[in-house]
Structure formats: C-alpha cells, structure tokens
mmCIF file of C-alpha atoms in Angstrom:
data_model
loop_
_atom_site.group_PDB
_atom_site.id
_atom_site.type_symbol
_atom_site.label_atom_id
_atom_site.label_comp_id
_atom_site.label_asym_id
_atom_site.label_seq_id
_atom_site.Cartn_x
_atom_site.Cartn_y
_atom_site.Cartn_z
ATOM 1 C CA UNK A 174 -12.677 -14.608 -8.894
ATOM 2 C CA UNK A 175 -12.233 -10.753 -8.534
ATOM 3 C CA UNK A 176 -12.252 -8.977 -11.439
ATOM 4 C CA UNK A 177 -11.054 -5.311 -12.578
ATOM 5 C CA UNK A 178 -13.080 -3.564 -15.208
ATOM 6 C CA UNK A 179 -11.784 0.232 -16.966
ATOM 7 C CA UNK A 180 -14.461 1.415 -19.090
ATOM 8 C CA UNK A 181 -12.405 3.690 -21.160
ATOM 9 C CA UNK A 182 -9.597 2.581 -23.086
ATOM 10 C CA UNK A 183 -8.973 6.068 -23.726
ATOM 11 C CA UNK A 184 -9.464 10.013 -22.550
ATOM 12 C CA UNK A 185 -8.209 12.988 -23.612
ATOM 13 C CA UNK A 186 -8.326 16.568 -21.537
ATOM 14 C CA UNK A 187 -7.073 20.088 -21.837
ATOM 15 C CA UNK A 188 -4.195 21.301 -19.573
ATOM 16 C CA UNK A 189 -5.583 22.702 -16.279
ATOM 17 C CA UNK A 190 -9.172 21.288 -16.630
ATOM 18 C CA UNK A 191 -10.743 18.191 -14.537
ATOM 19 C CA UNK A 192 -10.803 14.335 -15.541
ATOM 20 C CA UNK A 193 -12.733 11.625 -14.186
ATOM 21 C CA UNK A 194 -11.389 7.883 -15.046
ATOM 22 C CA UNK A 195 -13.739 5.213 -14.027
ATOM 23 C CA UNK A 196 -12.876 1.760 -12.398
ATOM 24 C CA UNK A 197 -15.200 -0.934 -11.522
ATOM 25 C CA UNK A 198 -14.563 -4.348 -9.632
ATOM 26 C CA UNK A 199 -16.177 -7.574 -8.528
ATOM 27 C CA UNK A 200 -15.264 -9.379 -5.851
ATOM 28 C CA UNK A 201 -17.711 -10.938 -2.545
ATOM 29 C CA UNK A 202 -14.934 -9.996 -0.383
ATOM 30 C CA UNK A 203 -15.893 -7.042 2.270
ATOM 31 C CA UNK A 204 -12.448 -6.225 2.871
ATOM 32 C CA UNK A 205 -9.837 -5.371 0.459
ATOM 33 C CA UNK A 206 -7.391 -2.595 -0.964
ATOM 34 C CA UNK A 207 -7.851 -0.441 -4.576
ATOM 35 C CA UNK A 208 -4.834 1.289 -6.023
ATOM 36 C CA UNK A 209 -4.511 3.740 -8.871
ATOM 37 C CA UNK A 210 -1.303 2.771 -10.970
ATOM 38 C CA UNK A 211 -0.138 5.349 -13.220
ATOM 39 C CA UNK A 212 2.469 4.207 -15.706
ATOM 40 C CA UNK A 213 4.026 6.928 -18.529
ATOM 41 C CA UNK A 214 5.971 6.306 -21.402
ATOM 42 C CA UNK A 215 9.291 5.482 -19.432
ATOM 43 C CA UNK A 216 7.195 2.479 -18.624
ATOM 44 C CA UNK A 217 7.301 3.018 -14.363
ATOM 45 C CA UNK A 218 4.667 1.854 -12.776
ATOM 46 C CA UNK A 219 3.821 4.318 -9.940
ATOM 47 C CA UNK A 220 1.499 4.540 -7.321
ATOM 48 C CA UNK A 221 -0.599 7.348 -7.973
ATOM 49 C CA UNK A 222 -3.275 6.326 -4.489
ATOM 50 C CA UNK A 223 -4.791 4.296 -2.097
ATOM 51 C CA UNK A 224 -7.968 3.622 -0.710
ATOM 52 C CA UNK A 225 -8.933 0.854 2.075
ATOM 53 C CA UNK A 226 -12.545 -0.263 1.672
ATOM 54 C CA UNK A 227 -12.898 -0.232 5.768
ATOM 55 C CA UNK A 228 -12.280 3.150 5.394
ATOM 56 C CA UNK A 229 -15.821 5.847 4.293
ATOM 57 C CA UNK A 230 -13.613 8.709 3.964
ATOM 58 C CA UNK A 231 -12.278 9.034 0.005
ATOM 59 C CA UNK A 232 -8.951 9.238 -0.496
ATOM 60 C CA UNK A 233 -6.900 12.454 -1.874
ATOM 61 C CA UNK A 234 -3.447 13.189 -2.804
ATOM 62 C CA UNK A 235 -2.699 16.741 -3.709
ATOM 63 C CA UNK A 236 -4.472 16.865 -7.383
ATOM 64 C CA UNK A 237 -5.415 13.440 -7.268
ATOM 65 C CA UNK A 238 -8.876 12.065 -5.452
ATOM 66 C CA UNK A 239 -10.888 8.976 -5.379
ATOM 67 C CA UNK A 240 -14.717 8.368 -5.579
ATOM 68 C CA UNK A 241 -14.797 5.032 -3.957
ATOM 69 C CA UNK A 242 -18.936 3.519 -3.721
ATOM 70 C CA UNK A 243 -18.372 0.322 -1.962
ATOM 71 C CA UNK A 244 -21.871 -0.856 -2.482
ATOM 72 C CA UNK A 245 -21.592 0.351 -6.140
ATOM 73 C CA UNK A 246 -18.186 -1.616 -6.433
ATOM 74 C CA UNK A 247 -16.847 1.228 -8.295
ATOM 75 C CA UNK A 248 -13.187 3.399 -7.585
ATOM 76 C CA UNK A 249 -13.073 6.189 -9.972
ATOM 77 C CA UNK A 250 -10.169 8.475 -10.549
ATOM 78 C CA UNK A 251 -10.307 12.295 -10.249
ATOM 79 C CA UNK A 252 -7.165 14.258 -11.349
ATOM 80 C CA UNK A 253 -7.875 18.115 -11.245
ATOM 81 C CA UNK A 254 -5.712 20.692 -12.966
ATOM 82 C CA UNK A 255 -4.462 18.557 -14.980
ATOM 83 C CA UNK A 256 -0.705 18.862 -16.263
ATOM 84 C CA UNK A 257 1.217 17.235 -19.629
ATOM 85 C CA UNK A 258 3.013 15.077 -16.848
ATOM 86 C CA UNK A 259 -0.170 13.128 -16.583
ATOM 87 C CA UNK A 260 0.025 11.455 -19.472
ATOM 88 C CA UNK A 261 0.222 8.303 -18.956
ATOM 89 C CA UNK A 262 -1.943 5.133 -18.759
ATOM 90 C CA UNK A 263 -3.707 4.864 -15.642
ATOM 91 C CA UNK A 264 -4.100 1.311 -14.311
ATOM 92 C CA UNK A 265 -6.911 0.293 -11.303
ATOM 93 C CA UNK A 266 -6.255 -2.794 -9.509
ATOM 94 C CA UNK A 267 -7.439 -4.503 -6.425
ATOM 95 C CA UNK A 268 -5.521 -6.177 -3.952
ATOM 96 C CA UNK A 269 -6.870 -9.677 -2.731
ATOM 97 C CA UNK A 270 -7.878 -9.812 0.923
ATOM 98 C CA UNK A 271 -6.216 -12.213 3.161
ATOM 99 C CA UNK A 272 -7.151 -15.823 3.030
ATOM 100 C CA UNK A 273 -6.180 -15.861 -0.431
ATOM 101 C CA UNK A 274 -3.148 -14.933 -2.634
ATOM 102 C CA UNK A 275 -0.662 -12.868 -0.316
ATOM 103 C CA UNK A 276 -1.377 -9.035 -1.220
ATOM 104 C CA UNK A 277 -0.885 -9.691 -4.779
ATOM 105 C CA UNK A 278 -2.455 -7.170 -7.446
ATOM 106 C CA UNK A 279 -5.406 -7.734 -9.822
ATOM 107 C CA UNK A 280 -5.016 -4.857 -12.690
ATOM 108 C CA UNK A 281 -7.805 -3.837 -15.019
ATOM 109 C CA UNK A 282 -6.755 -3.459 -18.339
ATOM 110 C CA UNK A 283 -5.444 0.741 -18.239
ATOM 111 C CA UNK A 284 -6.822 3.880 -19.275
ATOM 112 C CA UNK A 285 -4.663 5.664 -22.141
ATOM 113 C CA UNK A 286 -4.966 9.457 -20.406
ATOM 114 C CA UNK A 287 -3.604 12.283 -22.931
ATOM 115 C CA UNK A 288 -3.706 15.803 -21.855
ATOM 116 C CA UNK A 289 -3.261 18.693 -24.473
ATOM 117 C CA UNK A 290 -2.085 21.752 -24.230
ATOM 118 C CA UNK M 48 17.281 5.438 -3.244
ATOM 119 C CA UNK M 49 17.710 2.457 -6.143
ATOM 120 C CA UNK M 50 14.426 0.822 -4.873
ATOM 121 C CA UNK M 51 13.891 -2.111 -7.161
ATOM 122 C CA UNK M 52 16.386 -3.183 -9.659
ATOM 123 C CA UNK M 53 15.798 -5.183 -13.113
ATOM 124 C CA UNK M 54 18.292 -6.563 -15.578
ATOM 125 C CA UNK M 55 18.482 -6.623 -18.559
ATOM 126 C CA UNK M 56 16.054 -3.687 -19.967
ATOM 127 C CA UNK M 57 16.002 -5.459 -23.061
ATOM 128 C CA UNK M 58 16.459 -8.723 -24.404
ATOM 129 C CA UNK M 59 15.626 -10.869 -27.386
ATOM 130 C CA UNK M 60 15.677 -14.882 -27.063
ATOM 131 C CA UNK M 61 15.229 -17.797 -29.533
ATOM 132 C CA UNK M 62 12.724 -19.756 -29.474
ATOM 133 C CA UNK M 63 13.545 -22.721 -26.416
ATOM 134 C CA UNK M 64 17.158 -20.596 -24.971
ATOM 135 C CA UNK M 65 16.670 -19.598 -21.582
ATOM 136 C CA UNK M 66 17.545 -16.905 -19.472
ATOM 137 C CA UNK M 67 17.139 -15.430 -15.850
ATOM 138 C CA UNK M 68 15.458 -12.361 -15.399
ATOM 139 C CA UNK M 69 17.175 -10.743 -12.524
ATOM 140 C CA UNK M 70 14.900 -8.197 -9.826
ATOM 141 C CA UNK M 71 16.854 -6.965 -6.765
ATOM 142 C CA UNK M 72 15.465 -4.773 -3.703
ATOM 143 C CA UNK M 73 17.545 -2.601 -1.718
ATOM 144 C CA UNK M 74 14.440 -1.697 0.836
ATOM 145 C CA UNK M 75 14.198 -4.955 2.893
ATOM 146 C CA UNK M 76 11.163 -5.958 1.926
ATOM 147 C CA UNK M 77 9.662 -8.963 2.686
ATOM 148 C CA UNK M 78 7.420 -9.397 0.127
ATOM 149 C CA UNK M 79 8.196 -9.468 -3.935
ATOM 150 C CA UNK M 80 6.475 -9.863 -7.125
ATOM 151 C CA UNK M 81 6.871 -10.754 -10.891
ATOM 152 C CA UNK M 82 3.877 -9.521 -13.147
ATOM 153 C CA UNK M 83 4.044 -9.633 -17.095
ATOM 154 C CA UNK M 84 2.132 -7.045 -19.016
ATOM 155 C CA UNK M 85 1.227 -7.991 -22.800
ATOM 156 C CA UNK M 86 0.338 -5.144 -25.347
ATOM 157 C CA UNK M 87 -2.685 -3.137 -24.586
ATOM 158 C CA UNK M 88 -3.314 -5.140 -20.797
ATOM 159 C CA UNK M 89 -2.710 -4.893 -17.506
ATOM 160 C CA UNK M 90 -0.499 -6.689 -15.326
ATOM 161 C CA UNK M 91 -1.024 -10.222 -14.681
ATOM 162 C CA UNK M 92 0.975 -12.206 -11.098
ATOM 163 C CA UNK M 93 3.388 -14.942 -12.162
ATOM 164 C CA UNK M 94 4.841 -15.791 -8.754
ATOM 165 C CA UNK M 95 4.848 -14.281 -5.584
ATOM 166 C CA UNK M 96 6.972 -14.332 -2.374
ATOM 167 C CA UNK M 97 6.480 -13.681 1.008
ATOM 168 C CA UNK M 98 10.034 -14.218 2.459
ATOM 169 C CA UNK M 99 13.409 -15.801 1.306
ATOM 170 C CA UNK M 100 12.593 -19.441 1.031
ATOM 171 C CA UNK M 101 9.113 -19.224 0.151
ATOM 172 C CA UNK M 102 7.652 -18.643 -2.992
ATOM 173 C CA UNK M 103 4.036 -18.999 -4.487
ATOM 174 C CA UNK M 104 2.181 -19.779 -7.850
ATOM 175 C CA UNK M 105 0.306 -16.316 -9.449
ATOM 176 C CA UNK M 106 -2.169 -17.001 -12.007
ATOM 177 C CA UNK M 107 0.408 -17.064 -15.233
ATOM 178 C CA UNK M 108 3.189 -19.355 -13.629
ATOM 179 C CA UNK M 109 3.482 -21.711 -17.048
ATOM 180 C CA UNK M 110 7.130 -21.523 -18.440
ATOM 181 C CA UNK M 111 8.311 -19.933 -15.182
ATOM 182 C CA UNK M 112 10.447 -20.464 -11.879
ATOM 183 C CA UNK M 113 11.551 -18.527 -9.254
ATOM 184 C CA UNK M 114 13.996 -18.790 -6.366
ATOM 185 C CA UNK M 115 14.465 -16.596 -3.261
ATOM 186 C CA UNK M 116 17.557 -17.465 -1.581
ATOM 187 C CA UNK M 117 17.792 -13.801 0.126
ATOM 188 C CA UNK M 118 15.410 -10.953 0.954
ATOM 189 C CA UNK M 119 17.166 -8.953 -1.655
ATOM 190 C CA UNK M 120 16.662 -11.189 -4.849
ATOM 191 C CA UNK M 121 14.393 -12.901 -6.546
ATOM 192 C CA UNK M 122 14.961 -13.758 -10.204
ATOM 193 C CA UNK M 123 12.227 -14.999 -12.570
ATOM 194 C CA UNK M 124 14.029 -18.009 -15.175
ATOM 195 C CA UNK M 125 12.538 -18.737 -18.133
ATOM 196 C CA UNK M 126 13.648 -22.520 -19.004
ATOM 197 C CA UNK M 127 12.629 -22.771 -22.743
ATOM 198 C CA UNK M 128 11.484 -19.634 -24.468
ATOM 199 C CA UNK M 129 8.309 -19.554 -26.279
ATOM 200 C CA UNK M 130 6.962 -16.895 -28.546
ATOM 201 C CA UNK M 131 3.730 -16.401 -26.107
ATOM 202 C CA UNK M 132 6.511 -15.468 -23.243
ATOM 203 C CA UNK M 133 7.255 -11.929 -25.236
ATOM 204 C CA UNK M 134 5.990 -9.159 -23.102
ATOM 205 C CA UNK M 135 7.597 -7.067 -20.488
ATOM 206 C CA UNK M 136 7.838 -8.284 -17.388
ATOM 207 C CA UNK M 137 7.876 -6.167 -14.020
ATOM 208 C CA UNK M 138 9.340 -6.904 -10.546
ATOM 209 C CA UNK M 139 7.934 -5.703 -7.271
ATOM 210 C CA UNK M 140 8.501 -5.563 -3.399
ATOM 211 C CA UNK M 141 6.402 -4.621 -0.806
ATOM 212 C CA UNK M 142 6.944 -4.452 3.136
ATOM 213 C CA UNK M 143 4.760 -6.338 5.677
ATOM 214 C CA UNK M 144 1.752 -4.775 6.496
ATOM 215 C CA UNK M 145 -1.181 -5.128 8.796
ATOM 216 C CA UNK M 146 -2.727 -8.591 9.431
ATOM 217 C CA UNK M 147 0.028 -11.086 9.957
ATOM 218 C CA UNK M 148 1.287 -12.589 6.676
ATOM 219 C CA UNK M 149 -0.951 -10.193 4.480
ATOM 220 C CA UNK M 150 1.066 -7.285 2.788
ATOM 221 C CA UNK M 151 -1.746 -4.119 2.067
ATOM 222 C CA UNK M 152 1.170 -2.099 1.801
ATOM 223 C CA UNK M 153 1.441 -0.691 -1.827
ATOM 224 C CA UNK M 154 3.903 -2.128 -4.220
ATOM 225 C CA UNK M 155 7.179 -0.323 -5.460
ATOM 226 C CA UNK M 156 7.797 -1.755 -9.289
ATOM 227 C CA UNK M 157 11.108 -2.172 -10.947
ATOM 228 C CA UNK M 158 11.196 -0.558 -14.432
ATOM 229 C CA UNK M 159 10.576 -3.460 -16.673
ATOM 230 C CA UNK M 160 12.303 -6.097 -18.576
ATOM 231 C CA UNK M 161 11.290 -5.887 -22.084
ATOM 232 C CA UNK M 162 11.560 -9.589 -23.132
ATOM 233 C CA UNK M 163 11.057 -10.440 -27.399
ATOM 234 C CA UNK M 164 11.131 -14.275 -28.149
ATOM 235 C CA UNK M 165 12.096 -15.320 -32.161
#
C-alpha cells in the first residue's frame, strides 16, 4: 500500500525568508502524481502544486517549487519569500496510478507552517 | 465561480440519528470525492465516483453511503451516527484526465462539513 510520510509536524519562519517542508512516500508504482495541499484556518483545502513523476523537470509556481527525487521517493516543498498568508498546514499526498483506486488522494498527515513577522 | 458546494458547515448529531451530507459541483466534473479529516491527520477517501451511476468503496467506507444520481451531486448519508464518525468531512470533484478512466487532474475541495456526534 502507498504510504505518505511528513517529517515535521511543525515549522516556523520569518516573513520574507526561505522554507523547505519535506515529504516522503512509498509506493512500487513507477508512475503516479504528488500534490502539495495547503489548507489555512478557513479550513480550504487548496492546491498549492503539481508534479508528474514521468516528468525530470521540478515543478514551480511563482514562490512555490518542488524538489521531487524519484529514486529517493521524496517531494519536498520550497516556498521562498515567505508571506503571513502562508500560514497554513501544508498537506503532501500522492495520487494512485491507474489500475487501482480511480485518481483518489493518499494525504500524509500535514505540516503546521507559521510564519512571523 | 461556486466550484464545490457543502451543506451544512456545521452540524451536531446524536448518537444513531442520521443525516445526509450534501456536496454539489457546478464545473461538470466527472469525477467526485468524500474524504474525512480527524484532528491532527490528513485526509482519508470514503467513497469515490467516477460518473453518475457509479460509485466506489475508499478505504474508510464503514457507516457510509453514497448515491450519484447526476454529475452535479453526490451526497455522503450517514445511517446511524456514531461518536467515531465526528470529524469534518470534505467533498471533491475532479475532471477526466489523461489515460481513459484515470483522473490525474488535481482535485477542487468543498469547504468542509464539520460533523460532532453526542
């Protein structure tokens, strides 16, 4: 069975500096989907990015970039310049390839991000 | 843009009432979701579906049912409320993606149901 493994329960940072939250997985599978879920007080759960494991190429969006090592099963989280609006908790998960459950989401258990001012 | 609906926000049951949660999606998606999350975890799949008529076991499905008569609904019942069913419980949609009946397409999540059973 796949599993989803956050190291960190939680991480603190000063405004404008660099975090790094880590993400591991298992799963025999060579091709599959990791998301980054980040999910604030209000309690939405939004999609924060994407990365394919087909794909070499790490994924970025705007402040936000991924360190995917597919041998090393690992899919951390970079968010630079950080802001207050990231505070959150940040969830991994891993979508199941096909064969199996249809696209459905295996979370780890979060990452409690606070960043100070 | 409503995206995906869920009502109530809040609710408190009995122990052994029941009650429907409702999750509607305005996006035409064929693909929807009900996940619970408990205290301090991350989301776990109750039940799944890929299309109207067709709907799938996650791996928490005890104490649940679903139905999918349309595209737009799905609502999650909860027969006989038990004190291990408190948690708040998320819908989700996502469209078709790649690969035939496999969604990779990332999921757009409703804004909770938090659920307390007394």
């Amino acid at each position: 069975a796949q599993t989803v493994t956050q190291s960190q329960p939680e991480m603190s940072v000063q405004e404008a500096e660099t975090v790094t939250l880590s993400c591991t997985y298992d799963t025999s599978e060579n091709n599959y989907y990791l998301f980054w879920y980040k999910q604030p007080p209000s309690r939405q759960m939004i999609l924060v990015i994407r990365q394919e494991a087909y794909k070499q190429q790490n994924a970025t969006e705007n402040r936000f970039s991924v360190n995917f090592q597919k041998a090393a099963k690992s899919f951390s989280l970079k968010i630079s310049d950080s802001q207050l609006g990231d505070t959150a908790m940040y969830f991994c998960a891993f979508m199941t390839p096909p064969g199996g459950s249809q696209g459905n989401l295996i979370f780890g258990k979060g990452t409690k991000l606070s960043v100070k001012p | 843009n409503a995206g995906v609906t869920q009502t109530p926000k809040f609710r408190i049951l009995k122990i052994g009432q029941s009650m429907t949660l409702q999750c509607t999606q305005d996006m035409n998606h064929n693909y929807m979701y009900w996940y619970r999350q408990d205290p301090g975890m991350g989301l776990k799949l109750i039940y799944y579906s890929v299309g109207a008529g067709i709907t799938d076991k996650g791996e928490v499905p005890n104490g649940y049912n679903v139905s999918r008569s349309t595209t737009e609904d799905f609502p999650l019942r909860l027969e006989l409320a038990a004190p291990s069913q408190t948690s708040v419980y998320f819908c989700a949609s996502s469209r078709r993606g790649t690969g035939g009946e496999y969604s990779n397409q990332p999921q757009h999540f409703g804004d909770g149901t938090r659920l307390s059973i007394l």
